[in-house]
Amino acid sequence: MWIAGEWLLVAGILLFYLQDSTLLLYHDEVAIAERWRSWNVSASAGVELAGRYLFLPNPLVPQRALFRATWTKTDDADDSARLDAFLSQLMPFRIGCVFAWAIVLVAIPVTVLAHRSPTLLLAELLASYLVTAAMGVFAWRRRAALGLDAKAALGLIAETLLCPPYSVNYLRRLCRHHAFASDPVKFATRHCNVRDRASLRRELLARTDIDLSFADPGSELQAGLQARRERIARSLPA
């Protein structure tokens, strides 16, 4: 069946955005997604690909922060002050990502499929580049507070200007450069609702049980894994 080029273009835009949004988590990683006045810590979206766990954040809210972190740490680290300082720098990017989402994922596809007006399409592309450039200026000026060196900031600016769907994920791309140093299990205890904590508990205990099944009985590794399991069960009560 022949598919019109316009549909292929729109599908390409959406796929680029979703691909860039998706996290492939390792066995010892979780995704930490910002919600309205709360957070969600999740080990996967229920899909495993080549030994890694797929996590797709809500594609309708690109203005919310998204981090990845290792849940096997046992030091009960609390880096909330540094996280709050980072989040306080993100308001221009929250606004910019909303505009980029509206232009790149809504306005441009509608124009391509319905209006087919070259002038309108060029105007929307120009608006997209202006929004992306504005976020680039903020990223460059705030690079120290955002934890970016000059090379990382320039790379981010270049990637998002060259590929408009990537600009929608500007804030999430900034989050990739921020090392989430807090203990994710303790973070979930403080910031997640009961249902999310229960889901996280089940997933982490299941993964720990998998590790335990490969550990030699009576070994130091088994003792460490058992201690980790007890810590998770204690921190995330059923």
Tab-separated table of C-alpha atoms in Angstrom:
chain	number	residue	atom	x	y	z
A	1	MET	CA	0.000	0.000	0.000
A	2	TRP	CA	1.397	3.390	-1.023
A	3	ILE	CA	1.728	5.943	1.766
A	4	ALA	CA	1.832	9.641	0.985
A	5	GLY	CA	5.058	11.476	1.722
A	6	GLU	CA	3.247	13.857	4.059
A	7	TRP	CA	2.221	10.981	6.345
A	8	LEU	CA	5.756	9.607	6.317
A	9	LEU	CA	7.115	13.027	7.302
A	10	VAL	CA	4.708	13.353	10.216
A	11	ALA	CA	5.411	9.779	11.323
A	12	GLY	CA	9.124	10.525	11.199
A	13	ILE	CA	8.714	13.608	13.393
A	14	LEU	CA	6.731	11.668	15.988
A	15	LEU	CA	9.123	8.698	15.942
A	16	PHE	CA	12.170	10.930	16.378
A	17	TYR	CA	10.509	12.561	19.379
A	18	LEU	CA	9.442	9.294	20.996
A	19	GLN	CA	12.812	7.660	20.348
A	20	ASP	CA	14.582	10.594	21.947
A	21	SER	CA	12.213	10.487	24.936
A	22	THR	CA	12.635	6.779	25.635
A	23	LEU	CA	15.012	5.454	28.260
A	24	LEU	CA	16.518	1.981	28.091
A	25	LEU	CA	17.286	1.182	31.701
A	26	TYR	CA	19.908	-1.275	32.849
A	27	HIS	CA	19.115	-3.924	35.446
A	28	ASP	CA	20.273	-1.631	38.270
A	29	GLU	CA	18.592	1.565	37.048
A	30	VAL	CA	15.283	3.334	37.580
A	31	ALA	CA	13.617	6.313	35.922
A	32	ILE	CA	12.649	9.236	38.133
A	33	ALA	CA	9.873	11.233	36.473
A	34	GLU	CA	8.467	14.523	37.712
A	35	ARG	CA	4.726	14.807	38.141
A	36	TRP	CA	2.430	17.609	39.175
A	37	ARG	CA	3.657	18.325	42.717
A	38	SER	CA	5.031	14.798	43.092
A	39	TRP	CA	7.376	12.246	41.538
A	40	ASN	CA	7.293	8.705	40.216
A	41	VAL	CA	10.198	6.277	40.501
A	42	SER	CA	9.766	3.409	38.045
A	43	ALA	CA	11.928	0.465	37.055
A	44	SER	CA	10.318	-0.039	33.621
A	45	ALA	CA	7.180	0.257	31.517
A	46	GLY	CA	6.795	-3.511	31.489
A	47	VAL	CA	8.801	-4.061	28.285
A	48	GLU	CA	12.250	-5.679	28.183
A	49	LEU	CA	14.498	-5.290	25.128
A	50	ALA	CA	17.795	-7.169	24.893
A	51	GLY	CA	18.182	-7.266	28.652
A	52	ARG	CA	17.281	-3.604	29.177
A	53	TYR	CA	14.002	-2.162	30.376
A	54	LEU	CA	12.078	0.341	28.291
A	55	PHE	CA	10.650	3.423	29.974
A	56	LEU	CA	8.652	5.969	27.980
A	57	PRO	CA	7.695	9.133	29.878
A	58	ASN	CA	4.372	10.844	29.267
A	59	PRO	CA	4.853	12.328	25.764
A	60	LEU	CA	2.304	15.070	26.462
A	61	VAL	CA	4.357	16.777	29.204
A	62	PRO	CA	7.909	17.375	27.924
A	63	GLN	CA	8.281	20.219	30.433
A	64	ARG	CA	8.662	17.788	33.345
A	65	ALA	CA	12.057	16.607	34.533
A	66	LEU	CA	13.233	13.045	33.964
A	67	PHE	CA	16.302	11.409	35.513
A	68	ARG	CA	17.853	7.973	35.651
A	69	ALA	CA	19.615	6.623	38.715
A	70	THR	CA	21.096	3.465	40.176
A	71	TRP	CA	18.897	1.816	42.813
A	72	THR	CA	21.494	-0.683	44.061
A	73	LYS	CA	23.384	1.942	46.059
A	74	THR	CA	23.162	1.483	49.812
A	75	ASP	CA	24.552	4.725	51.218
A	76	ASP	CA	21.139	6.422	51.742
A	77	ALA	CA	22.502	9.490	49.946
A	78	ASP	CA	20.387	12.635	50.022
A	79	ASP	CA	21.228	15.228	47.374
A	80	SER	CA	17.920	17.086	47.528
A	81	ALA	CA	19.513	20.534	47.929
A	82	ARG	CA	21.514	20.114	44.713
A	83	LEU	CA	18.452	18.738	42.911
A	84	ASP	CA	16.327	21.680	44.032
A	85	ALA	CA	19.016	24.092	42.829
A	86	PHE	CA	19.027	22.392	39.427
A	87	LEU	CA	15.223	22.397	39.140
A	88	SER	CA	15.119	26.091	39.996
A	89	GLN	CA	16.976	26.828	36.750
A	90	LEU	CA	14.505	25.032	34.485
A	91	MET	CA	11.558	27.425	34.134
A	92	PRO	CA	12.681	28.935	30.778
A	93	PHE	CA	13.092	25.431	29.401
A	94	ARG	CA	9.697	24.300	30.726
A	95	ILE	CA	8.073	27.156	28.819
A	96	GLY	CA	10.222	26.582	25.753
A	97	CYS	CA	9.451	22.858	25.622
A	98	VAL	CA	5.715	23.526	25.749
A	99	PHE	CA	6.034	25.931	22.802
A	100	ALA	CA	8.291	23.503	20.926
A	101	TRP	CA	5.806	20.668	21.522
A	102	ALA	CA	2.920	22.773	20.232
A	103	ILE	CA	4.832	23.858	17.124
A	104	VAL	CA	6.736	20.714	16.171
A	105	LEU	CA	4.247	18.022	17.161
A	106	VAL	CA	0.948	19.806	16.560
A	107	ALA	CA	1.174	22.841	14.288
A	108	ILE	CA	3.643	21.458	11.738
A	109	PRO	CA	1.884	18.080	11.311
A	110	VAL	CA	-1.484	19.828	10.900
A	111	THR	CA	-0.011	22.131	8.277
A	112	VAL	CA	1.674	19.266	6.438
A	113	LEU	CA	-1.444	17.070	6.383
A	114	ALA	CA	-4.265	19.584	6.109
A	115	HIS	CA	-3.302	23.092	5.018
A	116	ARG	CA	-0.274	22.208	2.894
A	117	SER	CA	0.751	25.840	2.854
A	118	PRO	CA	4.513	26.331	2.257
A	119	THR	CA	4.389	29.831	3.695
A	120	LEU	CA	2.709	28.693	6.909
A	121	LEU	CA	5.091	25.748	7.195
A	122	LEU	CA	8.130	28.007	6.825
A	123	ALA	CA	6.719	30.354	9.467
A	124	GLU	CA	6.251	27.433	11.872
A	125	LEU	CA	9.773	26.148	11.221
A	126	LEU	CA	11.131	29.635	11.868
A	127	ALA	CA	9.167	29.820	15.123
A	128	SER	CA	10.545	26.428	16.114
A	129	TYR	CA	14.120	27.534	15.502
A	130	LEU	CA	13.575	30.780	17.419
A	131	VAL	CA	12.244	28.871	20.443
A	132	THR	CA	15.130	26.399	20.259
A	133	ALA	CA	17.667	29.199	19.879
A	134	ALA	CA	16.212	30.992	22.898
A	135	MET	CA	16.568	27.840	24.993
A	136	GLY	CA	20.116	27.514	23.688
A	137	VAL	CA	20.926	31.018	24.890
A	138	PHE	CA	19.552	30.216	28.352
A	139	ALA	CA	21.466	26.928	28.437
A	140	TRP	CA	24.719	28.668	27.532
A	141	ARG	CA	24.269	31.473	30.040
A	142	ARG	CA	23.239	29.075	32.837
A	143	ARG	CA	25.585	26.237	31.911
A	144	ALA	CA	27.466	26.341	35.218
A	145	ALA	CA	24.269	26.098	37.282
A	146	LEU	CA	22.986	23.355	34.977
A	147	GLY	CA	26.167	21.316	35.294
A	148	LEU	CA	27.183	21.754	31.648
A	149	ASP	CA	30.663	22.400	30.390
A	150	ALA	CA	31.134	24.420	27.200
A	151	LYS	CA	31.403	21.318	24.985
A	152	ALA	CA	28.207	19.763	26.369
A	153	ALA	CA	26.284	23.039	26.060
A	154	LEU	CA	27.379	23.544	22.449
A	155	GLY	CA	26.573	19.932	21.604
A	156	LEU	CA	23.080	20.312	23.056
A	157	ILE	CA	22.497	23.510	21.103
A	158	ALA	CA	23.691	21.946	17.839
A	159	GLU	CA	21.649	18.745	18.194
A	160	THR	CA	18.398	20.524	18.948
A	161	LEU	CA	18.839	23.053	16.146
A	162	LEU	CA	19.667	20.365	13.594
A	163	CYS	CA	16.742	18.106	14.572
A	164	PRO	CA	13.572	20.019	15.596
A	165	PRO	CA	11.910	16.982	17.303
A	166	TYR	CA	14.867	16.899	19.701
A	167	SER	CA	14.123	20.461	20.791
A	168	VAL	CA	10.887	19.260	22.398
A	169	ASN	CA	13.041	17.209	24.783
A	170	TYR	CA	15.360	20.091	25.647
A	171	LEU	CA	14.603	19.872	29.355
A	172	ARG	CA	14.934	16.081	29.458
A	173	ARG	CA	18.246	16.368	27.628
A	174	LEU	CA	19.443	18.785	30.303
A	175	CYS	CA	18.425	16.251	32.942
A	176	ARG	CA	20.662	13.634	31.297
A	177	HIS	CA	23.648	15.773	32.211
A	178	HIS	CA	22.571	16.003	35.863
A	179	ALA	CA	23.864	13.152	38.000
A	180	PHE	CA	21.032	12.102	40.302
A	181	ALA	CA	23.005	11.400	43.466
A	182	SER	CA	20.184	10.735	45.944
A	183	ASP	CA	19.201	7.202	46.901
A	184	PRO	CA	16.230	6.440	44.568
A	185	VAL	CA	14.601	4.080	47.077
A	186	LYS	CA	14.642	6.690	49.837
A	187	PHE	CA	13.539	9.307	47.305
A	188	ALA	CA	10.549	7.143	46.377
A	189	THR	CA	9.667	6.745	50.050
A	190	ARG	CA	9.471	10.523	50.442
A	191	HIS	CA	7.957	11.594	47.129
A	192	CYS	CA	5.873	8.783	45.586
A	193	ASN	CA	2.299	7.789	46.316
A	194	VAL	CA	1.335	4.432	47.820
A	195	ARG	CA	0.498	2.752	44.510
A	196	ASP	CA	3.765	3.765	42.874
A	197	ARG	CA	5.776	2.681	45.897
A	198	ALA	CA	4.083	-0.726	45.844
A	199	SER	CA	4.813	-1.136	42.135
A	200	LEU	CA	8.443	-0.142	42.617
A	201	ARG	CA	8.776	-2.530	45.556
A	202	ARG	CA	7.529	-5.462	43.484
A	203	GLU	CA	9.850	-4.705	40.590
A	204	LEU	CA	12.980	-4.172	42.679
A	205	LEU	CA	12.360	-7.237	44.821
A	206	ALA	CA	11.842	-9.311	41.666
A	207	ARG	CA	15.123	-8.102	40.198
A	208	THR	CA	16.938	-8.748	43.463
A	209	ASP	CA	15.513	-12.269	43.552
A	210	ILE	CA	16.895	-12.836	40.051
A	211	ASP	CA	20.343	-11.772	41.257
A	212	LEU	CA	20.011	-13.997	44.312
A	213	SER	CA	19.245	-17.007	42.141
A	214	PHE	CA	22.715	-16.705	40.567
A	215	ALA	CA	24.623	-16.129	43.825
A	216	ASP	CA	26.464	-19.009	45.497
A	217	PRO	CA	24.870	-20.047	48.813
A	218	GLY	CA	26.763	-18.652	51.778
A	219	SER	CA	28.829	-16.301	49.606
A	220	GLU	CA	29.560	-12.667	50.362
A	221	LEU	CA	27.575	-11.745	47.252
A	222	GLN	CA	24.510	-13.580	48.534
A	223	ALA	CA	24.769	-11.853	51.902
A	224	GLY	CA	24.994	-8.458	50.210
A	225	LEU	CA	22.012	-9.170	47.973
A	226	GLN	CA	19.957	-10.410	50.898
A	227	ALA	CA	20.785	-7.240	52.822
A	228	ARG	CA	19.725	-5.199	49.787
A	229	ARG	CA	16.444	-7.103	49.595
A	230	GLU	CA	15.705	-6.488	53.261
A	231	ARG	CA	16.552	-2.814	52.843
A	232	ILE	CA	14.113	-2.450	49.928
A	233	ALA	CA	11.364	-4.288	51.786
A	234	ARG	CA	11.946	-2.107	54.835
A	235	SER	CA	12.109	1.188	52.923
A	236	LEU	CA	9.102	0.413	50.701
A	237	PRO	CA	6.630	-1.385	52.957
A	238	ALA	CA	3.793	-3.273	51.288
